[in-house]
Tab-separated table of C-alpha atoms in Angstrom:
chain	number	residue	atom	x	y	z
A	736	MET	CA	-3.097	-15.883	40.471
A	737	LEU	CA	-4.919	-18.243	38.385
A	738	HIS	CA	-4.624	-16.424	35.103
A	739	ASN	CA	-0.896	-16.934	35.571
A	740	PHE	CA	-0.814	-20.225	36.655
A	741	ILE	CA	-2.833	-21.559	33.310
A	742	LYS	CA	0.193	-19.087	31.423
A	743	PHE	CA	2.665	-21.367	33.571
A	744	ILE	CA	0.682	-24.512	32.188
A	745	ILE	CA	0.353	-23.561	28.760
A	746	ASN	CA	3.796	-23.357	28.705
A	747	LEU	CA	5.393	-25.775	30.441
A	748	VAL	CA	2.994	-28.463	27.941
A	749	ASP	CA	4.083	-26.270	25.141
A	750	SER	CA	8.159	-26.651	26.134
A	751	TRP	CA	7.541	-30.291	26.656
A	752	GLY	CA	5.682	-31.252	23.665
A	753	TYR	CA	4.152	-34.624	22.763
A	754	LEU	CA	6.741	-36.189	25.109
A	755	GLY	CA	5.467	-34.360	28.598
A	756	ILE	CA	1.669	-35.055	27.662
A	757	PHE	CA	2.956	-38.554	27.488
A	758	PHE	CA	4.972	-38.619	30.673
A	759	MET	CA	1.786	-36.415	32.331
A	760	MET	CA	-1.324	-38.718	31.101
A	761	PHE	CA	1.230	-41.515	32.230
A	762	LEU	CA	1.297	-40.445	35.742
A	763	GLU	CA	-2.171	-39.547	36.264
A	764	SER	CA	-3.299	-42.794	35.386
A	765	THR	CA	-1.150	-44.247	37.848
A	766	PHE	CA	-1.948	-43.548	41.565
A	767	PHE	CA	0.203	-40.378	41.630
A	768	PRO	CA	-2.585	-37.857	42.468
A	769	PHE	CA	-2.137	-35.790	38.935
A	770	PRO	CA	-4.696	-33.964	37.312
A	771	SER	CA	-5.533	-35.416	33.405
A	772	GLU	CA	-7.169	-31.791	33.238
A	773	VAL	CA	-3.634	-29.625	33.209
A	774	ALA	CA	-2.114	-31.627	30.560
A	775	MET	CA	-5.076	-31.959	27.887
A	776	ILE	CA	-7.071	-29.181	28.210
A	777	PRO	CA	-3.703	-27.122	27.267
A	778	ALA	CA	-2.988	-29.312	24.635
A	779	GLY	CA	-6.414	-28.011	23.493
A	780	TYR	CA	-5.711	-24.753	23.299
A	781	LEU	CA	-1.864	-24.569	22.427
A	782	ALA	CA	-3.738	-26.900	19.228
A	783	SER	CA	-6.497	-24.162	18.475
A	784	GLN	CA	-3.452	-21.791	18.500
A	785	GLY	CA	-1.404	-24.202	16.056
A	786	LYS	CA	1.028	-24.693	18.092
A	787	MET	CA	0.193	-28.740	18.351
A	788	ASN	CA	-1.721	-31.068	15.781
A	789	ILE	CA	-4.793	-32.269	17.857
A	790	PHE	CA	-4.648	-35.812	16.972
A	791	ILE	CA	-1.460	-36.231	17.345
A	792	ALA	CA	-2.058	-34.992	21.316
A	793	TRP	CA	-4.999	-37.084	21.421
A	794	LEU	CA	-3.107	-40.386	20.770
A	795	THR	CA	-0.519	-39.468	22.713
A	796	GLY	CA	-2.712	-38.652	25.861
A	797	THR	CA	-4.668	-41.442	25.372
A	798	PHE	CA	-1.318	-43.970	24.759
A	799	GLY	CA	-0.092	-42.181	28.153
A	800	SER	CA	-3.239	-43.211	30.251
A	801	LEU	CA	-3.283	-46.374	28.912
A	802	MET	CA	0.661	-47.018	29.617
A	803	GLY	CA	-0.187	-45.428	33.092
A	804	ALA	CA	-3.052	-48.133	33.449
A	805	LEU	CA	-1.034	-51.096	32.345
A	806	PHE	CA	1.977	-49.984	35.077
A	807	ASN	CA	-0.922	-50.662	37.539
A	808	TYR	CA	-2.095	-53.651	36.177
A	809	PHE	CA	1.060	-55.825	36.081
A	810	LEU	CA	2.049	-54.174	38.906
A	811	CYS	CA	-1.385	-56.004	40.912
A	812	PHE	CA	-0.959	-58.797	38.288
A	813	PHE	CA	2.562	-59.862	39.313
A	814	PHE	CA	3.031	-58.803	43.049
A	815	GLY	CA	-0.738	-59.170	44.216
A	816	ARG	CA	-3.207	-58.953	47.259
A	817	ASN	CA	0.649	-58.328	49.450
A	818	LEU	CA	1.368	-55.020	47.865
A	819	ILE	CA	-2.016	-53.574	48.354
A	820	LYS	CA	-2.067	-54.142	51.515
A	821	LYS	CA	1.536	-53.004	52.591
A	822	TYR	CA	1.452	-49.869	50.392
A	823	GLY	CA	-2.119	-48.976	49.394
A	824	LYS	CA	-2.565	-46.532	52.853
A	825	TYR	CA	-0.125	-44.653	51.516
A	826	ILE	CA	-2.134	-43.954	48.691
A	827	ARG	CA	-5.581	-43.593	50.234
A	828	ILE	CA	-6.169	-47.597	49.641
A	829	THR	CA	-7.432	-48.851	52.251
A	830	GLN	CA	-9.003	-52.621	52.652
A	831	GLU	CA	-12.006	-52.007	52.588
A	832	LYS	CA	-11.938	-49.515	49.785
A	833	MET	CA	-10.413	-52.148	47.686
A	834	ALA	CA	-12.822	-55.496	49.007
A	835	LYS	CA	-15.869	-53.247	47.303
A	836	PHE	CA	-13.674	-52.161	43.927
A	837	GLU	CA	-12.796	-56.271	43.741
A	838	ALA	CA	-16.079	-56.870	44.572
A	839	PHE	CA	-18.133	-55.003	41.738
A	840	PHE	CA	-15.208	-55.440	39.035
A	841	ASP	CA	-15.491	-59.495	39.815
A	842	LYS	CA	-19.330	-58.907	38.713
A	843	HIS	CA	-18.981	-56.335	36.033
A	844	GLY	CA	-15.369	-56.116	35.071
A	845	GLU	CA	-15.412	-55.195	31.403
A	846	ILE	CA	-18.467	-52.518	31.784
A	847	SER	CA	-16.317	-50.541	34.654
A	848	THR	CA	-12.916	-50.781	32.751
A	849	PHE	CA	-14.509	-48.387	30.062
A	850	ASN	CA	-16.756	-46.087	32.441
A	851	CYS	CA	-14.180	-46.116	35.618
A	852	ARG	CA	-11.864	-43.929	33.146
A	853	LEU	CA	-14.460	-41.556	32.698
A	854	ILE	CA	-14.940	-40.839	36.287
A	855	PRO	CA	-12.274	-38.730	37.989
A	856	GLY	CA	-10.782	-39.784	41.186
A	857	ILE	CA	-11.445	-43.723	40.231
A	858	ARG	CA	-10.035	-43.556	36.883
A	859	GLN	CA	-6.990	-44.095	38.574
A	860	TYR	CA	-7.113	-47.356	40.790
A	861	ILE	CA	-9.969	-49.409	38.645
A	862	SER	CA	-6.326	-50.987	36.776
A	863	LEU	CA	-5.588	-52.462	40.636
A	864	PRO	CA	-8.471	-55.007	40.857
A	865	ALA	CA	-8.538	-55.960	37.040
A	866	GLY	CA	-4.654	-56.785	37.742
A	867	LEU	CA	-5.709	-58.694	40.638
A	868	ALA	CA	-8.487	-60.712	38.790
A	869	LYS	CA	-6.168	-61.079	35.803
A	870	MET	CA	-8.494	-60.212	33.252
A	871	ASN	CA	-7.751	-60.879	30.149
A	872	LEU	CA	-4.962	-58.034	28.790
A	873	ILE	CA	-5.958	-57.760	25.560
A	874	ARG	CA	-9.793	-56.813	26.471
A	875	PHE	CA	-7.937	-54.949	29.584
A	876	SER	CA	-6.176	-52.464	27.156
A	877	ILE	CA	-9.621	-52.124	24.369
A	878	PHE	CA	-11.730	-51.178	27.171
A	879	THR	CA	-9.078	-49.068	28.993
A	880	THR	CA	-8.692	-47.357	25.622
A	881	LEU	CA	-11.764	-46.548	25.042
A	882	GLY	CA	-12.469	-44.784	28.106
A	883	ALA	CA	-9.300	-43.019	28.307
A	884	GLY	CA	-9.672	-41.759	24.170
A	885	ILE	CA	-13.809	-40.255	25.021
A	886	TRP	CA	-11.781	-38.285	28.443
A	887	VAL	CA	-9.075	-37.221	26.988
A	888	ALA	CA	-11.207	-35.667	23.360
A	889	ILE	CA	-13.854	-33.775	26.240
A	890	LEU	CA	-10.564	-32.164	27.381
A	891	ILE	CA	-8.813	-31.164	24.024
A	892	ALA	CA	-11.967	-29.931	22.509
A	893	ILE	CA	-12.477	-27.977	26.364
A	894	GLY	CA	-8.612	-26.237	25.562
A	895	TYR	CA	-9.603	-25.861	21.954
A	896	PHE	CA	-12.565	-23.893	22.255
A	897	LEU	CA	-12.776	-22.424	25.088
A	898	GLY	CA	-8.437	-21.305	25.299
A	899	ALA	CA	-7.525	-19.333	28.045
A	900	ASN	CA	-10.625	-17.979	29.652
A	901	GLU	CA	-9.995	-19.866	33.054
A	902	GLU	CA	-13.707	-18.553	34.414
A	903	ALA	CA	-15.605	-20.130	31.311
A	904	LEU	CA	-12.730	-23.153	31.799
A	905	LYS	CA	-14.132	-23.853	35.763
A	906	GLN	CA	-17.878	-23.099	34.608
A	907	LYS	CA	-17.624	-25.584	31.451
A	908	LEU	CA	-15.736	-28.709	32.924
A	909	HIS	CA	-18.512	-28.737	35.841
A	910	ILE	CA	-20.616	-28.598	33.579
A	911	ILE	CA	-18.972	-31.430	31.313
A	912	THR	CA	-17.849	-33.588	34.433
A	913	LEU	CA	-21.513	-34.121	35.159
A	914	ILE	CA	-22.643	-35.102	31.568
A	915	VAL	CA	-19.947	-37.524	31.831
A	916	PHE	CA	-21.163	-39.022	34.886
A	917	VAL	CA	-24.835	-39.264	33.936
A	918	PHE	CA	-23.443	-40.724	30.693
A	919	VAL	CA	-21.436	-43.322	33.111
A	920	ILE	CA	-24.494	-43.868	35.181
A	921	PHE	CA	-27.107	-44.198	31.862
A	922	SER	CA	-24.455	-46.851	30.340
A	923	PHE	CA	-24.135	-48.827	33.672
A	924	ILE	CA	-28.232	-49.026	33.977
A	925	LEU	CA	-28.120	-49.751	29.882
A	926	TYR	CA	-25.336	-52.235	31.208
A	927	PHE	CA	-27.463	-53.889	33.983
A	928	ILE	CA	-30.582	-54.566	32.183
A	929	LYS	CA	-28.814	-56.255	29.077
A	930	LYS	CA	-27.214	-58.729	32.156
A	931	SER	CA	-30.730	-59.116	33.159
A	932	LYS	CA	-32.057	-60.266	30.260
């Protein structure tokens, strides 16, 4: 059944093309619960088969991520805290969770904008406190694009080298996610050491 689902997703990405990648990655970067793996791993596989250009797939996925992040950013930039208070519960953002995001973001805005783009489950929401804090738009876009671009490149590489092998995908994705998480922690440590000096 899993094999059939993977084939379905690959065919879906193939039929939708680059526009589909953009749309799915846009959704993934907003508060819509759509996993980026669904779009980018099949794109990598299709690139290995010569059905997609790997650079255009990466560019489209990264740009879609940036646009989704900007959507969240501008929501909070223009509508502010009241929007979160009124509708946050529908997307599992409580006042307590938002307060923690804000407190961390106020102290470490730029590094968190970059690093949190590499953490599944958090990556979608880091744009919200950035918008509330009215972070500089250019700097927000740069750090978001850097983080999103790395994540998209990792997923494309997984699809390119592992193809439609679902067992290898499951094993390697867990390992790579762990490696990325360690990288995020390490970069935070370096950041805090530099900041303390």
